[in-house]
Structure formats: C-alpha cells, structure tokens
PDB file of C-alpha atoms and ligand atoms in Angstrom:
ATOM      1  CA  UNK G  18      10.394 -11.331 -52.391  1.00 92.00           C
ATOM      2  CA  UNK G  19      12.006  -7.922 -51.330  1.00 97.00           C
ATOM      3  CA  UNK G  20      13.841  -7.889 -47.837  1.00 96.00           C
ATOM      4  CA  UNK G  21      11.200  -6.922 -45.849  1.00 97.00           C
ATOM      5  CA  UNK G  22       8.892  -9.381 -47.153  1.00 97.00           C
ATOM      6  CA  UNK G  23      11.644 -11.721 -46.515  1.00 97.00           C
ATOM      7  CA  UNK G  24      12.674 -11.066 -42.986  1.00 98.00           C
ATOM      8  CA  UNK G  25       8.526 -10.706 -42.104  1.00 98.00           C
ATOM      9  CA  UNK G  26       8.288 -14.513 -43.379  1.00 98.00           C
ATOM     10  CA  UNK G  27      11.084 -15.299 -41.421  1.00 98.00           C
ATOM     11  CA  UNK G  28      10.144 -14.240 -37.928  1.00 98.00           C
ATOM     12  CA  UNK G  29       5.872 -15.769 -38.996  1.00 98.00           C
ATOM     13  CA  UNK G  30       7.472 -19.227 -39.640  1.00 98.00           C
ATOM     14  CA  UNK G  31       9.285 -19.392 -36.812  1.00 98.00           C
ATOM     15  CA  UNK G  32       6.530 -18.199 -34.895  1.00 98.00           C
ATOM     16  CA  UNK G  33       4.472 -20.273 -36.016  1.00 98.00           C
ATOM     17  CA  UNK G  34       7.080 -23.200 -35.109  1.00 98.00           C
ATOM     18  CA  UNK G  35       5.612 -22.533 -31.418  1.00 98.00           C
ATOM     19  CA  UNK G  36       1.953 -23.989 -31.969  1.00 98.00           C
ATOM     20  CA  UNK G  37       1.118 -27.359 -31.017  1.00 98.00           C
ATOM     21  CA  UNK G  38      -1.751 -29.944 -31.367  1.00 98.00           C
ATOM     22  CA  UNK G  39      -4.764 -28.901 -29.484  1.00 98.00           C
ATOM     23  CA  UNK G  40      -3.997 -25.266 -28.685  1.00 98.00           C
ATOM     24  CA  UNK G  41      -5.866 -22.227 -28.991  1.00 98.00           C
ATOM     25  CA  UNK G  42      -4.834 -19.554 -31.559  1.00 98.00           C
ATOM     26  CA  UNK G  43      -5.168 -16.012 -31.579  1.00 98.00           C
ATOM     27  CA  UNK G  44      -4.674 -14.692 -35.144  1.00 98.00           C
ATOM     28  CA  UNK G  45      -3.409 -11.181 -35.021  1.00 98.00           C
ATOM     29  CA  UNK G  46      -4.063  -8.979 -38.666  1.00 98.00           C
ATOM     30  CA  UNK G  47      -1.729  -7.356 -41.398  1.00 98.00           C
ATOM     31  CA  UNK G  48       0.649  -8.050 -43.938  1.00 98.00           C
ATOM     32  CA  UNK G  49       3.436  -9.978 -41.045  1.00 98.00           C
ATOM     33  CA  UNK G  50       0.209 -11.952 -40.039  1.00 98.00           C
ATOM     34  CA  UNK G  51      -0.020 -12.932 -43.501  1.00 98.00           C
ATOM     35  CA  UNK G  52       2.415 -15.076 -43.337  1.00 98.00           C
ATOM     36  CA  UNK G  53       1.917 -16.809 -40.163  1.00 98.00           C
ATOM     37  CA  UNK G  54      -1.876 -17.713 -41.278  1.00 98.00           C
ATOM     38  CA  UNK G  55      -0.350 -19.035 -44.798  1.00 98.00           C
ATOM     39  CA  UNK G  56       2.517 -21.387 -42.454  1.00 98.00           C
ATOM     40  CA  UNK G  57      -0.529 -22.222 -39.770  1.00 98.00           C
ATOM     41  CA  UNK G  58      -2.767 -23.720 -42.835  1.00 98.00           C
ATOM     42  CA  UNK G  59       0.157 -25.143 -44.500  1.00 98.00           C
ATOM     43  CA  UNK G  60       0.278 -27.223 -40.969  1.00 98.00           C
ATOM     44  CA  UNK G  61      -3.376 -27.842 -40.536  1.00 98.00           C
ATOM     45  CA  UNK G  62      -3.280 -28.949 -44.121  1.00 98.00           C
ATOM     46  CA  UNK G  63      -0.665 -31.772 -42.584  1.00 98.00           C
ATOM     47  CA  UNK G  64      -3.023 -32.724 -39.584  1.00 98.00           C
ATOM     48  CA  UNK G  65      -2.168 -30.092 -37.092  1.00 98.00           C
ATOM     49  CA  UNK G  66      -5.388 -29.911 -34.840  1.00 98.00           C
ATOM     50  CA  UNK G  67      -5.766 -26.053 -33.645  1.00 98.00           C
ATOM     51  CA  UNK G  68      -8.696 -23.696 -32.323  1.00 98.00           C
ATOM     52  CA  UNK G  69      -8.414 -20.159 -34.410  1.00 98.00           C
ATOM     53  CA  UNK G  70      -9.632 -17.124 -33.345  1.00 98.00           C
ATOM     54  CA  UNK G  71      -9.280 -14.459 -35.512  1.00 98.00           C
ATOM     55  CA  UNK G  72      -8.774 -10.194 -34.998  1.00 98.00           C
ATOM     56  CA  UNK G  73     -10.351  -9.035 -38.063  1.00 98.00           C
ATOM     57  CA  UNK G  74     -12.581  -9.684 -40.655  1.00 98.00           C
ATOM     58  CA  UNK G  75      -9.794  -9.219 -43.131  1.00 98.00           C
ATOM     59  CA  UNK G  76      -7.987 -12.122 -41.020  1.00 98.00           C
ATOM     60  CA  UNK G  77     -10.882 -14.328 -40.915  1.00 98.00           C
ATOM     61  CA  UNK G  78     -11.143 -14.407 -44.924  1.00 98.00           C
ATOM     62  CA  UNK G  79      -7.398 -15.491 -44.943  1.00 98.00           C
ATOM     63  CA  UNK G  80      -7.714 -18.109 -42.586  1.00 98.00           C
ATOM     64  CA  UNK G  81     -10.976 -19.368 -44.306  1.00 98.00           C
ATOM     65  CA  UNK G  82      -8.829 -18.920 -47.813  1.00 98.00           C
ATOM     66  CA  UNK G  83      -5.925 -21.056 -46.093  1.00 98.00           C
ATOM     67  CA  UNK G  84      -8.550 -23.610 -44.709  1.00 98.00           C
ATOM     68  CA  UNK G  85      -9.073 -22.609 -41.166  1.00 98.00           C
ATOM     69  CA  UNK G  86     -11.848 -21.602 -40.032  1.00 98.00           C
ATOM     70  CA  UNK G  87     -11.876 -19.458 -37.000  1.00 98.00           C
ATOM     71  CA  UNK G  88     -14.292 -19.703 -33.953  1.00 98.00           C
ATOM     72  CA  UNK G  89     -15.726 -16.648 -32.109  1.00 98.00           C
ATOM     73  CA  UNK G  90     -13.825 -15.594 -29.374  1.00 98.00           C
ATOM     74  CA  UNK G  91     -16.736 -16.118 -26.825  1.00 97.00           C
ATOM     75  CA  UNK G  92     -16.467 -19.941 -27.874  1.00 97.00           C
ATOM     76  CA  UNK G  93     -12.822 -20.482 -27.576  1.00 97.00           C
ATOM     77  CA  UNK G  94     -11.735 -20.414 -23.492  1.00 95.00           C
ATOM     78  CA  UNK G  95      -8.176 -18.964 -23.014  1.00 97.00           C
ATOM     79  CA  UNK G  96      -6.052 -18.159 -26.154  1.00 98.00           C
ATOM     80  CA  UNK G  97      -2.768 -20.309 -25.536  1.00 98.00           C
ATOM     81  CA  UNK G  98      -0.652 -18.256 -28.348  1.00 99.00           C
ATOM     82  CA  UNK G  99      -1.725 -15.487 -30.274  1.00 99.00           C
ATOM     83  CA  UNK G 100       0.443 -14.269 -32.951  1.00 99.00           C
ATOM     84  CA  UNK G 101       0.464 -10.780 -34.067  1.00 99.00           C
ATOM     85  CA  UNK G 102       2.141  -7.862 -35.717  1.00 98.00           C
ATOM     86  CA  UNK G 103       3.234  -4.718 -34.719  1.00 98.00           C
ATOM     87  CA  UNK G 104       4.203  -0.989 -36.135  1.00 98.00           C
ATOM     88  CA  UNK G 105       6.983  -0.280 -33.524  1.00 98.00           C
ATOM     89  CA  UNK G 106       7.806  -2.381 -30.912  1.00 98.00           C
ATOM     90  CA  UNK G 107      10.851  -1.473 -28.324  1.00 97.00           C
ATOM     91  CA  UNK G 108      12.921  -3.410 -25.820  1.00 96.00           C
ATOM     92  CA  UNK G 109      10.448  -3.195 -22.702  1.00 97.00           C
ATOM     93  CA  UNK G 110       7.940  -5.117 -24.516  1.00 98.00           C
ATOM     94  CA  UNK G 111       6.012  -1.790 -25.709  1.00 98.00           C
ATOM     95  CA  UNK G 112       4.257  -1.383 -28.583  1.00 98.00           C
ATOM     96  CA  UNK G 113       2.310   0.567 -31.365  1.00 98.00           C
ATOM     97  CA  UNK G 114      -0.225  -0.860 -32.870  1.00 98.00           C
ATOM     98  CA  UNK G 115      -3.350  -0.266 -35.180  1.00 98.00           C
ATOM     99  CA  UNK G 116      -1.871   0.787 -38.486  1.00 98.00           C
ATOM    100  CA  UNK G 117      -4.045  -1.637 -40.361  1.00 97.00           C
ATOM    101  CA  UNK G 118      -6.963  -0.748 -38.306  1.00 98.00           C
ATOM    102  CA  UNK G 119      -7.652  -3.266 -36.045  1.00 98.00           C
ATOM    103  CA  UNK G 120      -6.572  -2.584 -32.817  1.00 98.00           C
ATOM    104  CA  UNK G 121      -9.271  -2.713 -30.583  1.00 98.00           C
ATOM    105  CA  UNK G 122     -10.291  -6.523 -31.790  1.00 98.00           C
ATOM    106  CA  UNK G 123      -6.014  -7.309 -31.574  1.00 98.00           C
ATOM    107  CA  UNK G 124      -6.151  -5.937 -28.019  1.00 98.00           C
ATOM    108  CA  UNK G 125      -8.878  -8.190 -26.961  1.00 98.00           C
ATOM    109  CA  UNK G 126      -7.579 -11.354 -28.302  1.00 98.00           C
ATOM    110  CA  UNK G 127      -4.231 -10.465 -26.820  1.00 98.00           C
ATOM    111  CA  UNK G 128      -5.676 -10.410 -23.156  1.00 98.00           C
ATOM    112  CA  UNK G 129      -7.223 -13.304 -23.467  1.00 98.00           C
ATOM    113  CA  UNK G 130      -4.291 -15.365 -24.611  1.00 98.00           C
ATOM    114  CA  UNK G 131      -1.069 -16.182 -22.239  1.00 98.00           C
ATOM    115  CA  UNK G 132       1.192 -15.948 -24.486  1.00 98.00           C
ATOM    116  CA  UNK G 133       1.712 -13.517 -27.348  1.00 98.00           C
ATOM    117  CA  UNK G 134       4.270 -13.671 -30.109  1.00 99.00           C
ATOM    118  CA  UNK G 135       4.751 -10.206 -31.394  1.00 99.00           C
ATOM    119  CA  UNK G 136       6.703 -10.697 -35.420  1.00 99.00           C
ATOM    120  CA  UNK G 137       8.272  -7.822 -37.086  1.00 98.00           C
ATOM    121  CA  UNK G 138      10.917  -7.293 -39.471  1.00 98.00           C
ATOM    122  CA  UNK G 139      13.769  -5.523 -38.048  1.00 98.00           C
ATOM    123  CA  UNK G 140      13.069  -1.892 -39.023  1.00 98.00           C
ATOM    124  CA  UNK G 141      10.244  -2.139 -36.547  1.00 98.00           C
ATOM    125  CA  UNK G 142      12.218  -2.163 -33.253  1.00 98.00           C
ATOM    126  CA  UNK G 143      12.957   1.025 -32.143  1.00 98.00           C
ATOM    127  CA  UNK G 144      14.722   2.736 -29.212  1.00 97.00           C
ATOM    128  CA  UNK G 145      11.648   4.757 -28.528  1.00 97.00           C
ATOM    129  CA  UNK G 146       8.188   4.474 -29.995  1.00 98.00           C
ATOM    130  CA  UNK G 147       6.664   7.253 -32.016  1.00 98.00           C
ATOM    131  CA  UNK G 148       7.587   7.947 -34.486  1.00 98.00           C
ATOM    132  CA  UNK G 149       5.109   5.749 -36.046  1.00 98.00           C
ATOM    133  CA  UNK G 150       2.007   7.812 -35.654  1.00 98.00           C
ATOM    134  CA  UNK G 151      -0.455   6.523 -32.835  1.00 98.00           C
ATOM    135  CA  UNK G 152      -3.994   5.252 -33.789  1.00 98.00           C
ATOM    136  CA  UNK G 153      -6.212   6.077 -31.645  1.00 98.00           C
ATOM    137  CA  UNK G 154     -10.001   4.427 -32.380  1.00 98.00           C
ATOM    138  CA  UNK G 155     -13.127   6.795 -31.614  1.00 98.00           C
ATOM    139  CA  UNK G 156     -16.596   6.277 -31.687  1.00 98.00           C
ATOM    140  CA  UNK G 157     -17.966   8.892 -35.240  1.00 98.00           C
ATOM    141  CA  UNK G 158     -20.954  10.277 -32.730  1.00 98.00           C
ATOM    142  CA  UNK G 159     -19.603  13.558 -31.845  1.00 98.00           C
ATOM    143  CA  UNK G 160     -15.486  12.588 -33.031  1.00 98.00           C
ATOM    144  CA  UNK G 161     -15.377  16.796 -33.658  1.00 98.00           C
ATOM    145  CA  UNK G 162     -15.156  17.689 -30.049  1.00 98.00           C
ATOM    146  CA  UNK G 163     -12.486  14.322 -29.404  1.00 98.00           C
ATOM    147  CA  UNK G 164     -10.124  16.158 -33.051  1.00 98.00           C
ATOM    148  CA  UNK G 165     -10.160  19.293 -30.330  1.00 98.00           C
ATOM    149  CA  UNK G 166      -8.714  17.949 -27.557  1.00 98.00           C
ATOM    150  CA  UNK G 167      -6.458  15.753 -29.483  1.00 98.00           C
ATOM    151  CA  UNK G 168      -5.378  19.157 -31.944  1.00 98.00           C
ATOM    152  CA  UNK G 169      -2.656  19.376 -29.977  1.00 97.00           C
ATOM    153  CA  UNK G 170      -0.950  16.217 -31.123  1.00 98.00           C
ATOM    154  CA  UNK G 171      -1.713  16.434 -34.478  1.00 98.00           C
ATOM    155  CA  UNK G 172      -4.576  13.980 -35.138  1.00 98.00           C
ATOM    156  CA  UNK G 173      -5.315  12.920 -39.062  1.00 98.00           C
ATOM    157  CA  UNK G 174      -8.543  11.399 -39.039  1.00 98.00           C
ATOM    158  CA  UNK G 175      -7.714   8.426 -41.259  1.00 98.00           C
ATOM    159  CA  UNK G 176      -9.545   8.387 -44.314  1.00 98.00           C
ATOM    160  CA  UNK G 177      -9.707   6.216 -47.613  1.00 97.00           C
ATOM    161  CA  UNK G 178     -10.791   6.535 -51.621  1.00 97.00           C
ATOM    162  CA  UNK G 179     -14.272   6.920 -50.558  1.00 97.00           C
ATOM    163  CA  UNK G 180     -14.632   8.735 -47.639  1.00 98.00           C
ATOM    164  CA  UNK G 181     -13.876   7.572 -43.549  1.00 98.00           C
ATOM    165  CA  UNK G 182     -11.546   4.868 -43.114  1.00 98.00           C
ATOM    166  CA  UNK G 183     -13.884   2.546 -40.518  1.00 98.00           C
ATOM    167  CA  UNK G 184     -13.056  -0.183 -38.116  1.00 98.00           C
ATOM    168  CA  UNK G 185     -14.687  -3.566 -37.774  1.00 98.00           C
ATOM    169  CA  UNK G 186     -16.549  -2.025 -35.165  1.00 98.00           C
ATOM    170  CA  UNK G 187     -17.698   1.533 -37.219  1.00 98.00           C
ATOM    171  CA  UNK G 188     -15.501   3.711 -35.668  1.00 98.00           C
ATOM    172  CA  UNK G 189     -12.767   5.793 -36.961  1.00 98.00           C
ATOM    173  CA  UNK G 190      -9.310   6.009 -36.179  1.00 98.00           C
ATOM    174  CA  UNK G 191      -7.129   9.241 -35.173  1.00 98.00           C
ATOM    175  CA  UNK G 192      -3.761   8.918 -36.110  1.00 98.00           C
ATOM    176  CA  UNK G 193      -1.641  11.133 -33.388  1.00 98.00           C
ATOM    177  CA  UNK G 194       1.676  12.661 -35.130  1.00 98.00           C
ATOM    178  CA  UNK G 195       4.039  12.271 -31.731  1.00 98.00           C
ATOM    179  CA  UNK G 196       7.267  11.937 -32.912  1.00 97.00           C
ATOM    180  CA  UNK G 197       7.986  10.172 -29.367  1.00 97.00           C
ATOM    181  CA  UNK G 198       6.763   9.400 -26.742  1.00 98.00           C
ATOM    182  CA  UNK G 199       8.528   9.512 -23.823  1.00 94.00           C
ATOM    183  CA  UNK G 200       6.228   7.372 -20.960  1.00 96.00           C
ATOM    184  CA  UNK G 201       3.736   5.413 -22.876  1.00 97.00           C
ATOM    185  CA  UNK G 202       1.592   4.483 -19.861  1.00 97.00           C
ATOM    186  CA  UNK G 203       0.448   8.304 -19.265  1.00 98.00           C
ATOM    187  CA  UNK G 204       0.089   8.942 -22.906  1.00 98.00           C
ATOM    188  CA  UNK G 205      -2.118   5.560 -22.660  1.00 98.00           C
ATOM    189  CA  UNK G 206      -4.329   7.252 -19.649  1.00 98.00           C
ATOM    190  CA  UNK G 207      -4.660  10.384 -21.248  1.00 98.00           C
ATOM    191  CA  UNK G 208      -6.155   9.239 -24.025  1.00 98.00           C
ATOM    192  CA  UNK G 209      -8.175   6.433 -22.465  1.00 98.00           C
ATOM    193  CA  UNK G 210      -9.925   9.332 -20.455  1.00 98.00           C
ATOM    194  CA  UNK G 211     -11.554  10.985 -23.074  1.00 98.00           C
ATOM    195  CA  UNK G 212     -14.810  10.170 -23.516  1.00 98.00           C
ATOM    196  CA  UNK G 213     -15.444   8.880 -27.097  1.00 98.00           C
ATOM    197  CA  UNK G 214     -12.151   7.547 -27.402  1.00 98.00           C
ATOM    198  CA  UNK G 215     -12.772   3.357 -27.604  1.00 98.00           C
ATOM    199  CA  UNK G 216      -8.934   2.087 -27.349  1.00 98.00           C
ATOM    200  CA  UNK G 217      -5.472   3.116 -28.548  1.00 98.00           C
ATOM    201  CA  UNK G 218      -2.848   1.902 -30.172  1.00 98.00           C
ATOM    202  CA  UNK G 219      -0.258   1.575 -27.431  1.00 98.00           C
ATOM    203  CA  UNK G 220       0.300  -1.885 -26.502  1.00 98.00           C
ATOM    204  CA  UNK G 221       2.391  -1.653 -22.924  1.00 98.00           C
ATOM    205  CA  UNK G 222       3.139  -4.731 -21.724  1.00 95.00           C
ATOM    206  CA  UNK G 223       1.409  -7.083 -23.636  1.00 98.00           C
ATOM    207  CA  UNK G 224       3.960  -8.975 -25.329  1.00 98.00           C
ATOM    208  CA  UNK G 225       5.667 -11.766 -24.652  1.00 98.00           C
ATOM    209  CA  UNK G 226       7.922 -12.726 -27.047  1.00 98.00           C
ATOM    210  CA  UNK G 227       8.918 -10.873 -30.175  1.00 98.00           C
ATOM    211  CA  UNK G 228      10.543 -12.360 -32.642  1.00 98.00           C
ATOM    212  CA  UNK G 229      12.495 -10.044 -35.294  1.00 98.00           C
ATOM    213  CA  UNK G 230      13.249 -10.949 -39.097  1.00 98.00           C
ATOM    214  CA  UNK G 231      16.935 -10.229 -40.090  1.00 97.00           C
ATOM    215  CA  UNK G 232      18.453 -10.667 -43.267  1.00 91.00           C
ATOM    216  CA  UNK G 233      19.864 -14.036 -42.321  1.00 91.00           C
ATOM    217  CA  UNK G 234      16.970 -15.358 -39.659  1.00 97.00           C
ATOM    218  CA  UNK G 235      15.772 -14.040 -36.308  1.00 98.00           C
ATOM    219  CA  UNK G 236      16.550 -13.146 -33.059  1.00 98.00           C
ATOM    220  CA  UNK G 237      14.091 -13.726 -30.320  1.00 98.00           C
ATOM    221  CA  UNK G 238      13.219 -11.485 -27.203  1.00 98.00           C
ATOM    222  CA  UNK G 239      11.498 -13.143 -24.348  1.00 98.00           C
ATOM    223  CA  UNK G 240      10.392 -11.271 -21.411  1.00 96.00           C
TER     224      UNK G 240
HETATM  225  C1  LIG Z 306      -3.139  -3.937 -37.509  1.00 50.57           C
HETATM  226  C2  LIG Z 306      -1.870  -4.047 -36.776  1.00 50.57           C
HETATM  227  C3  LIG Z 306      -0.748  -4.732 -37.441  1.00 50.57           C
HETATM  228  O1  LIG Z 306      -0.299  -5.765 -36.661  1.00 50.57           O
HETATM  229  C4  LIG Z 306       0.361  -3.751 -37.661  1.00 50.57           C
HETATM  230  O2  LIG Z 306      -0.173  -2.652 -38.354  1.00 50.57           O
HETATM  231  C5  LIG Z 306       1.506  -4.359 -38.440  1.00 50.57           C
HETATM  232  O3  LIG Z 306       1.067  -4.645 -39.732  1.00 50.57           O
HETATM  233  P1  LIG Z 306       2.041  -5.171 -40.861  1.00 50.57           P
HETATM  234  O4  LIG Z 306       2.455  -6.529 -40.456  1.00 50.57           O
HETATM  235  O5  LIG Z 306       1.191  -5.150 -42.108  1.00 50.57           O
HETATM  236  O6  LIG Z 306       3.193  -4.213 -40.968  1.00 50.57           O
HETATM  237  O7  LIG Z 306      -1.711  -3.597 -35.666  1.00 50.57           O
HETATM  238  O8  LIG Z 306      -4.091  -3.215 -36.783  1.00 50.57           O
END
C-alpha cells in the first residue's frame, strides 16, 4: 500500500473505532470511505448491530459487497455518526467537497447526523481551501447561462470517456478553478443564489471531528 493509501486506512479505522451497537451510520463516498465501509463490515461481520445509510450509489454497492445493507435515509431517524471524506479540509472545520461527485447526497446525510467524522490523509489539510477546485452541482436544463456567470472563476464542466460526468441525481458538476478562497461563507451565498445551481462543494461548518492519517497514526481535531 503506498503512503497515502496507508495514512487514509489509518485515520477510517480509527474512525470507525467510534461506532457502537445500535447507532445510526451515515456512510460518506470515495476512496478514504473505502476503507471505513471495509473496517465497518469487518465489525458487523463480528456482531456489531448498526443502521447504514449510505451517500451514493457507488457507496451503497460497497456496503452491500462488505455485507451491509444500507436503509434509505427517510427510514433511518437522526444519523448518530456519519463518516466521510474530504478534498481539503482546514483548521476552522471548513471544507471542500464533491470531487467524486457526490456532494449534494454527502451534504444531506451530514445534516442529519450529530456527529460527523471528516478522514483524510494529511496532504488534505490546508491553511486555506482552494486550491482544490470547487464543485459546484447544476441542474443540465439551461447549465449554458449558469458556465456565464460562473466564466469568471473558471468553471470546467466535468466530463468523462463518454460524454457529461452526471450525479446520482442527473446533474452535472462545475468545477470552479479558485486558487483560494478567502471567506468561504460568501463564496457559499454567491453561488447558492444562482438559479440552477443545486449545492456546492463548500462544507462550512459541518464537521466535527477530523481525523488525519500520518505516516505513523493520526492526530485528531475536535471542534
Ligand atoms: C465525494 C467526496 C469525497 O469525500 C472526497 O472527494 C474525498 O474522496 P477521496 O477519499 O477519494 O479522496 O466528497 O463526493
């Protein structure tokens, strides 16, 4: 396993250290995830009685492939934990997310849990966020006009082999070339304005807890 593989693994297990019998479980998506969902089955496998719901469809087939199998979110009541990735996350509990696409299903699950355990390996904290570019996810009906306004920032409408990259939901997602961004809430409310625009990747205040993989185990940020 390479070092970021390694230090990902690191912060899911010990993430996944925090569920207990009977809770609730928000199941973020991506490649940290991964490894959380692998540790979670290994414990269900053991007798570890848990509610899953799940962010993505991609998600759901891992759980299923792990041998949990999630429940819709309208069934489950309040997420106790959910446990998800990140692309950046700083020191204020801030956060870009959305690079694999499913941020407006991660955003959801994350308000309805009360707790959420962000995991990233340790090339993902940053002093500022931004870098990373934003996804931003916008209904296709008329996405032309929502390019124009957003020209400005450098939008790539994210695409792959065979044509439109698409979200669970259908829609597409602009990724915004920033660099930084220096308040995240008014970037957050700019974007949130324009109509066509479902939900972006900024993530203010929504974390918890967010536990980083180092080289030699992980260091832990509550808020
Ligand atoms: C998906 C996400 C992921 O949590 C984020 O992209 C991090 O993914 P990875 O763990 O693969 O680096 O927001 O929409």
């Amino acid at each position: 396993m390479n070092q970021k593989d390694t230090e990902k693994k690191l912060a899911a297990d010990k993430a996944v250290e925090f569920i207990e019998d009977g809770m609730t479980v928000g199941l973020g998506t991506g490649s940290t995830v991964f490894f959380a969902i692998k540790k979670l089955g290994e414990r269900v496998k053991q007798g570890l009685k848990i509610k899953a719901v799940s962010s993505s469809n991609a998600s759901t087939d891992l759980a299923r492939s792990f041998g949990i199998e999630p429940v819709p979110i309208e069934d489950a009541g309040v997420i106790d934990i959910n446990i998800d990735g990140a692309d950046e996350a700083d020191r204020f509990f801030n956060g870009i997310k959305g690079g694999g696409g499913a941020l407006l299903f991660e955003k959801i699950v994350a308000l309805n849990s009360k707790k959420n355990i962000w995991i990233i390996d340790s090339e993902k904290l940053v002093s500022r966020l931004g870098k990373y570019p934003l996804p931003v996810e916008v209904i296709p009906f008329g996405y032309k006009r929502v390019l124009d306004i957003l020209r400005k920032y450098s939008p790539a409408v994210r695409m792959k082999a065979d044509g439109f990259f698409k979200t669970d939901s259908g829609n597409f997602i602009f990724d915004l070339h920033l660099n930084k961004i220096e308040e995240p809430m008014p970037m957050d409310a700019e974007l949130k304005q324009i109509t066509g625009v479902v939900e972006t990747g900024l993530f203010i205040d929504i974390a918890d807890t967010i536990i980083i993989g180092r080289k030699d185990g992980t260091e832990i940020l509550n808020k």
